[in-house]
Coordinates of C-alpha atoms in Angstrom, one line a residue:
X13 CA 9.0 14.6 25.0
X14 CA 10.7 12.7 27.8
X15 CA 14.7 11.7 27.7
X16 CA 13.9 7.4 27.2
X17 CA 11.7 8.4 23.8
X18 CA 14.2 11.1 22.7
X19 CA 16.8 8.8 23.1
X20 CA 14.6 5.9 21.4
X21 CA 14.3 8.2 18.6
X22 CA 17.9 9.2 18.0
X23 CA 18.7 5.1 18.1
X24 CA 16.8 4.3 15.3
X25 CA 17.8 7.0 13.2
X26 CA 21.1 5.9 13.5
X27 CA 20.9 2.0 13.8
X28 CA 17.6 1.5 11.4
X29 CA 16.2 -0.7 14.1
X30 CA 14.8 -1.4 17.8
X31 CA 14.2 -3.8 20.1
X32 CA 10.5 -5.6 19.9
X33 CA 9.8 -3.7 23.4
X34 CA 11.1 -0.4 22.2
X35 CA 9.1 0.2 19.1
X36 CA 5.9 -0.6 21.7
X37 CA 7.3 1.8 23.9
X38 CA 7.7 4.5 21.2
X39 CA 4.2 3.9 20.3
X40 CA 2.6 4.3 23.9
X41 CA 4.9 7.3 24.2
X42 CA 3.5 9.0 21.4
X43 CA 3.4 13.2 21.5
X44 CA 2.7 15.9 18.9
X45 CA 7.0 16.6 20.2
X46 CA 7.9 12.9 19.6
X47 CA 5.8 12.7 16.1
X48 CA 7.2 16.3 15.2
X49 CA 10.9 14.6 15.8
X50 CA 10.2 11.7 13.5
X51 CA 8.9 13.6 11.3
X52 CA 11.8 15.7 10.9
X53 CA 14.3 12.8 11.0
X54 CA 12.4 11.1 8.4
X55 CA 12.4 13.8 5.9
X56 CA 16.0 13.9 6.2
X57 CA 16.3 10.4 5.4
X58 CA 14.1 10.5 2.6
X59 CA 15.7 13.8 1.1
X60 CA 19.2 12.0 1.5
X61 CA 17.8 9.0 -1.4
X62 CA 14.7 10.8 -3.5
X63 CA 15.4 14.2 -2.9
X64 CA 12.0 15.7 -3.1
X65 CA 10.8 14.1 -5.8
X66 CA 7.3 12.3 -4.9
X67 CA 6.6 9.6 -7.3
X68 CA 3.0 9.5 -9.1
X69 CA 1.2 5.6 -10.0
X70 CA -2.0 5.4 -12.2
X71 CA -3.9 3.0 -9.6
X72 CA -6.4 0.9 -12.0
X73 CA -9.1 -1.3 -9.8
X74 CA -9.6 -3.7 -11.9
X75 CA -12.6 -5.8 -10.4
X76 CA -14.3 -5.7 -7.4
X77 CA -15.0 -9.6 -7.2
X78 CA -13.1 -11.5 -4.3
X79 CA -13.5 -15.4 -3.7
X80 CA -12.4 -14.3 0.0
X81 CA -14.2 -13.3 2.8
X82 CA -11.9 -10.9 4.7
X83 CA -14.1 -9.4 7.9
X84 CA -12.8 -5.8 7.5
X85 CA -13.0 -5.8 3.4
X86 CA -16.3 -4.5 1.3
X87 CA -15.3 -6.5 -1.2
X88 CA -15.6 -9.6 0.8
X89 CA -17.5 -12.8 -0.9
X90 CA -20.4 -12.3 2.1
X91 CA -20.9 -8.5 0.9
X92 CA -24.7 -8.9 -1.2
X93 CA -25.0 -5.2 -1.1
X94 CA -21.3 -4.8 -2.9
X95 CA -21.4 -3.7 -6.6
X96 CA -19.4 -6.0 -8.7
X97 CA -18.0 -5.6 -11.8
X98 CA -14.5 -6.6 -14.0
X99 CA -12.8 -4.6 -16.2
X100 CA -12.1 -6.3 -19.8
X101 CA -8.3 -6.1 -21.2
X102 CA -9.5 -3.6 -23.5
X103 CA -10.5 -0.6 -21.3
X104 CA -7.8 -1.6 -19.0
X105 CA -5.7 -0.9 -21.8
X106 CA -7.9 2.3 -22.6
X107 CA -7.2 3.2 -18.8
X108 CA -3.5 2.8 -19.6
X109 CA -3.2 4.9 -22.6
X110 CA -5.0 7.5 -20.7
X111 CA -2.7 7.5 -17.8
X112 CA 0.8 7.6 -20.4
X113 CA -1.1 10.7 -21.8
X114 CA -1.3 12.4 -18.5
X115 CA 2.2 11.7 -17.7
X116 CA 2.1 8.2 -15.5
X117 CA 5.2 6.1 -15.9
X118 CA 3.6 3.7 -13.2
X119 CA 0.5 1.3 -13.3
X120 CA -0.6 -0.7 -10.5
X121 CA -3.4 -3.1 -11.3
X122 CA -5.4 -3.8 -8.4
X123 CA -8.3 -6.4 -7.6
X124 CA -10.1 -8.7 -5.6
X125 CA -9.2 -12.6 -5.4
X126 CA -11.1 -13.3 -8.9
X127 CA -10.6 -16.5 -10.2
X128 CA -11.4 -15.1 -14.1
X129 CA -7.9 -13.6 -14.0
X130 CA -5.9 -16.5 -14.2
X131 CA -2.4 -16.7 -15.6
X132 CA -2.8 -16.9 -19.1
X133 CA -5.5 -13.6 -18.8
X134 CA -2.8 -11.2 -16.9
X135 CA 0.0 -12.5 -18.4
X136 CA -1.6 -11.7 -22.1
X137 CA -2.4 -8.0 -20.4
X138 CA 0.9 -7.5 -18.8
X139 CA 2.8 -8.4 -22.4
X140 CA 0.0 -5.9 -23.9
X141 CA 0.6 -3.1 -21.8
X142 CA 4.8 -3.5 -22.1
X143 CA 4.7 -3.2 -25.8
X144 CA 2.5 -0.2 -25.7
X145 CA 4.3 1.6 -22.7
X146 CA 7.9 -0.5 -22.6
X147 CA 9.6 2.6 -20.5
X148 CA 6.8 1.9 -17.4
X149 CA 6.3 0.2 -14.7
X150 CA 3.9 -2.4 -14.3
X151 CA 2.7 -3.4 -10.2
X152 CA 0.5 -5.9 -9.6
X153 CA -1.8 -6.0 -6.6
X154 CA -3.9 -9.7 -6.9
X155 CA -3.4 -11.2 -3.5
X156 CA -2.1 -14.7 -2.8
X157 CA -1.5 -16.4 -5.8
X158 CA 0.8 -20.3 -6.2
X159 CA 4.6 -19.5 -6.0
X160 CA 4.4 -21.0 -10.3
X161 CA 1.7 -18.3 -10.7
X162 CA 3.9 -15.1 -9.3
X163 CA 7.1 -16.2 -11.6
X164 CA 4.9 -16.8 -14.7
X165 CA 3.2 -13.1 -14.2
X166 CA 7.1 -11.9 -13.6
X167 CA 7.9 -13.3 -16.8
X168 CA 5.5 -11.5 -18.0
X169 CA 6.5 -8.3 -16.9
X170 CA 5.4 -7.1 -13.5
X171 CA 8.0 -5.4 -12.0
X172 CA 6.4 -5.2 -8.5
X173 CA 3.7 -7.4 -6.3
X174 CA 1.8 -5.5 -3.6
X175 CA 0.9 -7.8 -1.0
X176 CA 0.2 -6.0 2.4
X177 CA 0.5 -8.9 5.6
X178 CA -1.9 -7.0 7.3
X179 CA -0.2 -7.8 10.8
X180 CA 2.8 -9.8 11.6
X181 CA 0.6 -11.3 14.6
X182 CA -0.7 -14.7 13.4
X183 CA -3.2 -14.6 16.5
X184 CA -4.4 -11.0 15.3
X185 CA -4.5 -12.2 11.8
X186 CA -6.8 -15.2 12.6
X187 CA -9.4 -12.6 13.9
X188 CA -9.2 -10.9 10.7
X189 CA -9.6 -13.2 8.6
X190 CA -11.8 -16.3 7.9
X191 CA -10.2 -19.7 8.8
X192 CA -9.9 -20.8 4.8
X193 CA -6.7 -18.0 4.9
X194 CA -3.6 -18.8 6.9
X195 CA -0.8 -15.9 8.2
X196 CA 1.3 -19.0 7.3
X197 CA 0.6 -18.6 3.5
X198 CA 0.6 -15.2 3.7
X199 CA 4.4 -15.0 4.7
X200 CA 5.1 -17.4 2.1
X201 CA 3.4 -15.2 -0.8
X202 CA 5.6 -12.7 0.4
X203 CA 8.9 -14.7 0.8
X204 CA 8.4 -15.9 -3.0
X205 CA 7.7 -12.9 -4.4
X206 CA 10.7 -11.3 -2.8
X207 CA 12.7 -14.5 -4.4
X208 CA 11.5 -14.4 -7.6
X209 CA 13.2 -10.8 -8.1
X210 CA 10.1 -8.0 -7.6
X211 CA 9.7 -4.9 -5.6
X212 CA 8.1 -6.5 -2.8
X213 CA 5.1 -4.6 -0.9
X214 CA 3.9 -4.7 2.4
X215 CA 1.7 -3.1 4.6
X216 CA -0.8 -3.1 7.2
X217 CA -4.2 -1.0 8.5
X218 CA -3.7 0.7 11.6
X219 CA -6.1 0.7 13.9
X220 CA -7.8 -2.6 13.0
X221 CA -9.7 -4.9 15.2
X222 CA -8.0 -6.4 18.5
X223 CA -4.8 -4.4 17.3
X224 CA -2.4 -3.3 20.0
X225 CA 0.9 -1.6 20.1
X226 CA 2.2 -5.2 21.0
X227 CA 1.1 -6.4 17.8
X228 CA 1.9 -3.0 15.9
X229 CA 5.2 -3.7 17.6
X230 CA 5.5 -7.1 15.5
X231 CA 4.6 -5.6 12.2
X232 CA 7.3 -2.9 12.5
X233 CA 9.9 -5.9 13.4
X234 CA 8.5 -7.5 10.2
X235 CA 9.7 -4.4 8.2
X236 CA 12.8 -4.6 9.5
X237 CA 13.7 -8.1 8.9
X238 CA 11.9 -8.4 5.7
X239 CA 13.4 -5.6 4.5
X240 CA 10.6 -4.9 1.3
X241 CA 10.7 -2.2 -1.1
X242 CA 7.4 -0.6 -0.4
X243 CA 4.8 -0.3 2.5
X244 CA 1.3 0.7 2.4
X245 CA -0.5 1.6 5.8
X246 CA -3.1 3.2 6.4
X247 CA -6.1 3.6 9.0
X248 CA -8.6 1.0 9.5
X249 CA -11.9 2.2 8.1
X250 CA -15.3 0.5 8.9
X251 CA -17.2 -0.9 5.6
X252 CA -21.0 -0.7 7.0
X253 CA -21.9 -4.4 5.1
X254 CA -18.6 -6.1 7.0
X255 CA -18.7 -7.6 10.8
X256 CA -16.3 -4.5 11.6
X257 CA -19.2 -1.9 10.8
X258 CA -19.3 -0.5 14.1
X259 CA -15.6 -0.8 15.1
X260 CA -13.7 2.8 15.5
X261 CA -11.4 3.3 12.9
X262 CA -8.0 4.1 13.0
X263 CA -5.9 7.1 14.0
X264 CA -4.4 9.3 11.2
X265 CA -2.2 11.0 13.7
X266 CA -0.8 7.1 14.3
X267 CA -0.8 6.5 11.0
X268 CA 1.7 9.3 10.3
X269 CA 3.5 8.8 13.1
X270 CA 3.9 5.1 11.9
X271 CA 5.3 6.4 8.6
X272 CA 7.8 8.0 9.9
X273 CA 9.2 5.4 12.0
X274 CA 9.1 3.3 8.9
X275 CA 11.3 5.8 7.2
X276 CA 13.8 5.7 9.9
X277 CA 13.3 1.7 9.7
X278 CA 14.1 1.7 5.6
X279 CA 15.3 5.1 4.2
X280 CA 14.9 3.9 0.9
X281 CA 11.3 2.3 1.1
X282 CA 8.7 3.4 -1.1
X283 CA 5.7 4.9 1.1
X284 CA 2.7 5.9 0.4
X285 CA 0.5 8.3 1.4
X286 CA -2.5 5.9 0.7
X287 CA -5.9 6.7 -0.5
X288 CA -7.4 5.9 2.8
X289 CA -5.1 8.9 4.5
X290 CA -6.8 11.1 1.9
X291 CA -10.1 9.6 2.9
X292 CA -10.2 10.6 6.8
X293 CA -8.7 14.2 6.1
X294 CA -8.9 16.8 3.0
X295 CA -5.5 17.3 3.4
X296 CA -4.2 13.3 4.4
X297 CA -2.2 13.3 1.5
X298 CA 0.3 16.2 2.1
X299 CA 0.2 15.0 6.1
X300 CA 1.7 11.8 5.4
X301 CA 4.3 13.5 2.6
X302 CA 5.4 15.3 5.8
X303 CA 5.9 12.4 7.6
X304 CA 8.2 10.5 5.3
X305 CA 6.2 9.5 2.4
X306 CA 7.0 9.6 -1.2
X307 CA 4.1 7.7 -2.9
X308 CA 1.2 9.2 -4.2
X309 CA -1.3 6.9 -6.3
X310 CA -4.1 8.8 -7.8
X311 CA -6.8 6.9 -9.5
X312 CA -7.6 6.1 -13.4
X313 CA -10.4 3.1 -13.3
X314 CA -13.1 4.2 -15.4
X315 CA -15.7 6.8 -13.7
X316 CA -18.5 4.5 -13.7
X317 CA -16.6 2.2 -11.4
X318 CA -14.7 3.9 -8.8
X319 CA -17.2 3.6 -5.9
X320 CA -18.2 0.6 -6.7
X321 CA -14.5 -0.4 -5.2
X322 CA -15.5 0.2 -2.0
X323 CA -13.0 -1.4 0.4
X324 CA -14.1 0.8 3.0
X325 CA -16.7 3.7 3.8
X326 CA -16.8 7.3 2.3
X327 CA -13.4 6.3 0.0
X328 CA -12.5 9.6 -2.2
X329 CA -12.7 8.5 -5.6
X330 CA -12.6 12.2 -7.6
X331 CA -10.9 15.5 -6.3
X332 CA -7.6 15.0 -6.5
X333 CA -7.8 11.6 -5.8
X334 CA -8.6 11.4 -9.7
X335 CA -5.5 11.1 -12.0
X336 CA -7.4 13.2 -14.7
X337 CA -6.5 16.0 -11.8
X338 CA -2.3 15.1 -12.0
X339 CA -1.8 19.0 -12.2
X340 CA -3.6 20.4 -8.8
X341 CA -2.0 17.1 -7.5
X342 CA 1.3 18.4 -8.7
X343 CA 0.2 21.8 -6.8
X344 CA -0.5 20.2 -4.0
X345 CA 2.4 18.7 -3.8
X346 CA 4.5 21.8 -4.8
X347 CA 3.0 24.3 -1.9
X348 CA 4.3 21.9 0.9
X349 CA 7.9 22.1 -1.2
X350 CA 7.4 18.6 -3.3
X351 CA 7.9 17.7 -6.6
X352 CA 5.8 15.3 -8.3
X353 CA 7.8 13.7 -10.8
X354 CA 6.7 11.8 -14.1
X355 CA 9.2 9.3 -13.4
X356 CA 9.1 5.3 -13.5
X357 CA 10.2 5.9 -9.5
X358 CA 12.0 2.6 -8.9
X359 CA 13.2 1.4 -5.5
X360 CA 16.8 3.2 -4.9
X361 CA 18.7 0.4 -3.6
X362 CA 20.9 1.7 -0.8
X363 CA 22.3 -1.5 1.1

């Protein structure tokens, strides 16, 4: 590791932030020394706020029908080979019940863009599942909704909005995306849902289309100055019925390298290690623990509809990646010195 990325290291350790040019240079100057540093450094960080505790959520895909038509998403509108289906207020109920039996204090409801869940819908489940489970949490993962929309569902009782920005590039986002969806609304989404009082989520794929370190530069600036309470990345991963079928998906040792400058960024962020790090590597998971993150989110959708949420190619939907298996999680987690905790695992607010 040469002096300049030592010393860019040891900066934002202690200042929680870098120049536009230096995070690029820390990318380009990436080595297994350099990652092994951040690594070290972030774990420190994170031991410093949550101890060792790593926080379990029941994830619950709750339909795989999306009015968009995202060009790295299976679930995208254009997908005819997708298998799509919606999950009734009932069995995601059922799926909640199940998940407070097997110890999960969090539930984050996930979907596509579908228009059959409007307001009055989720709001009538998010009241349901609060007077069943009142000591959880309830995160909701929907995409861009109106500003009124977001405060009703808070009403409600989410607690937390996932929303990742994908890139904080508006060129790069135009070539993700169709034109009907701006970068313009997207920052909006997120600067309302940070103003109406949730744990605010980010995040972005690494290794997508047309990125560079220039633009994966600008997200990590976007973390800084948005300063949200959770970030989800995770590597790009070709879906075989979208226009990026025969791109090359991302790096997992970027990805973990980019959690751990995230850590250093925020201290107290809640980070995954995301279903997709699990996906390129049996052991994903505990390699992005090591890095920095805290965030595990095994999966309780019903059986017959896990891989029918196919956001991308070969996604691990049983394993450990099932919450029915919470305990060998829990081992996992335990032989690289972790403890997964049943535990609400709110945002500790340390600024």
């Amino acid at each position: 590791m040469n002096g300049s990325i030592s010393s860019l290291i040891d900066r934002l350790a202690a200042a929680h932030r870098l120049e536009h040019g230096e995070y690029k240079a820390l990318i380009d100057g990436r080595t297994p020394e350099a990652a092994e540093r951040l690594a070290a450094l972030a774990s420190e960080a994170r031991k410093r706020i949550y101890g060792n505790k790593i926080y379990i959520r029941g994830l619950i895909e709750i339909s795989s029908i999306c009015k968009n038509d995202c060009l790295y998403c299976g679930l995208r509108r254009s997908n005819r080979s997708c298998q799509r289906y919606r999950l009734d207020a009932d069995k995601i109920l059922s799926c909640c019940r199940e998940g407070y039996a097997l110890g999960f204090r969090t539930f984050v409801l996930q979907g596509g863009e579908d228009a059959y869940f409007t307001d009055g819908r989720l709001c009538g489940l998010l009241r349901a599942i609060k007077r069943e489970h009142p000591d959880c949490a309830v995160t909701l993962s929907f995409g861009e909704r109106s500003r009124e929309s977001y405060e009703r569902l808070r009403e409600a009782g989410a607690d937390r909005y996932l929303l990742r920005h994908e890139t904080a590039d508006a060129a790069h986002y135009a070539k993700l995306h169709p034109a009907s969806m701006s970068f313009e609304n997207r920052m909006r989404c997120l600067n309302d849902l940070k103003a109406l009082g949730y744990q605010v989520g980010c995040g972005f794929m690494v290794g997508s289309p047309r990125q560079t370190s220039e633009t994966l530069a600008s997200d990590l600036k976007f973390v800084e100055a948005f300063q949200p309470d959770m970030c989800g990345i995770g590597p790009f991963i070709p879906q075989s019925e979208t226009p990026f079928r025969a791109e090359k998906a991302g790096s997992l040792e970027l990805t973990c390298y980019l959690l751990s400058i995230l850590r250093l960024i925020r201290p107290n962020l809640l980070l995954p290690a995301t279903t997709a790090l699990g996906s390129v590597h049996p052991f994903g998971r505990e390699m992005g623990i090591q890095a920095g993150a805290n965030v595990v989110m095994p999966n309780l959708s019903p059986q017959a509809v896990r891989k029918k949420y196919a956001l991308y190619d070969n996604k691990v939907t049983d394993g450990d990646e099932s919450a029915q298996c919470v305990a060998s999680l829990a081992a996992r987690m335990a032989a690289i010195g972790y403890e997964a905790v049943i535990d609400r695992g709110d945002v500790i607010r340390s600024d």
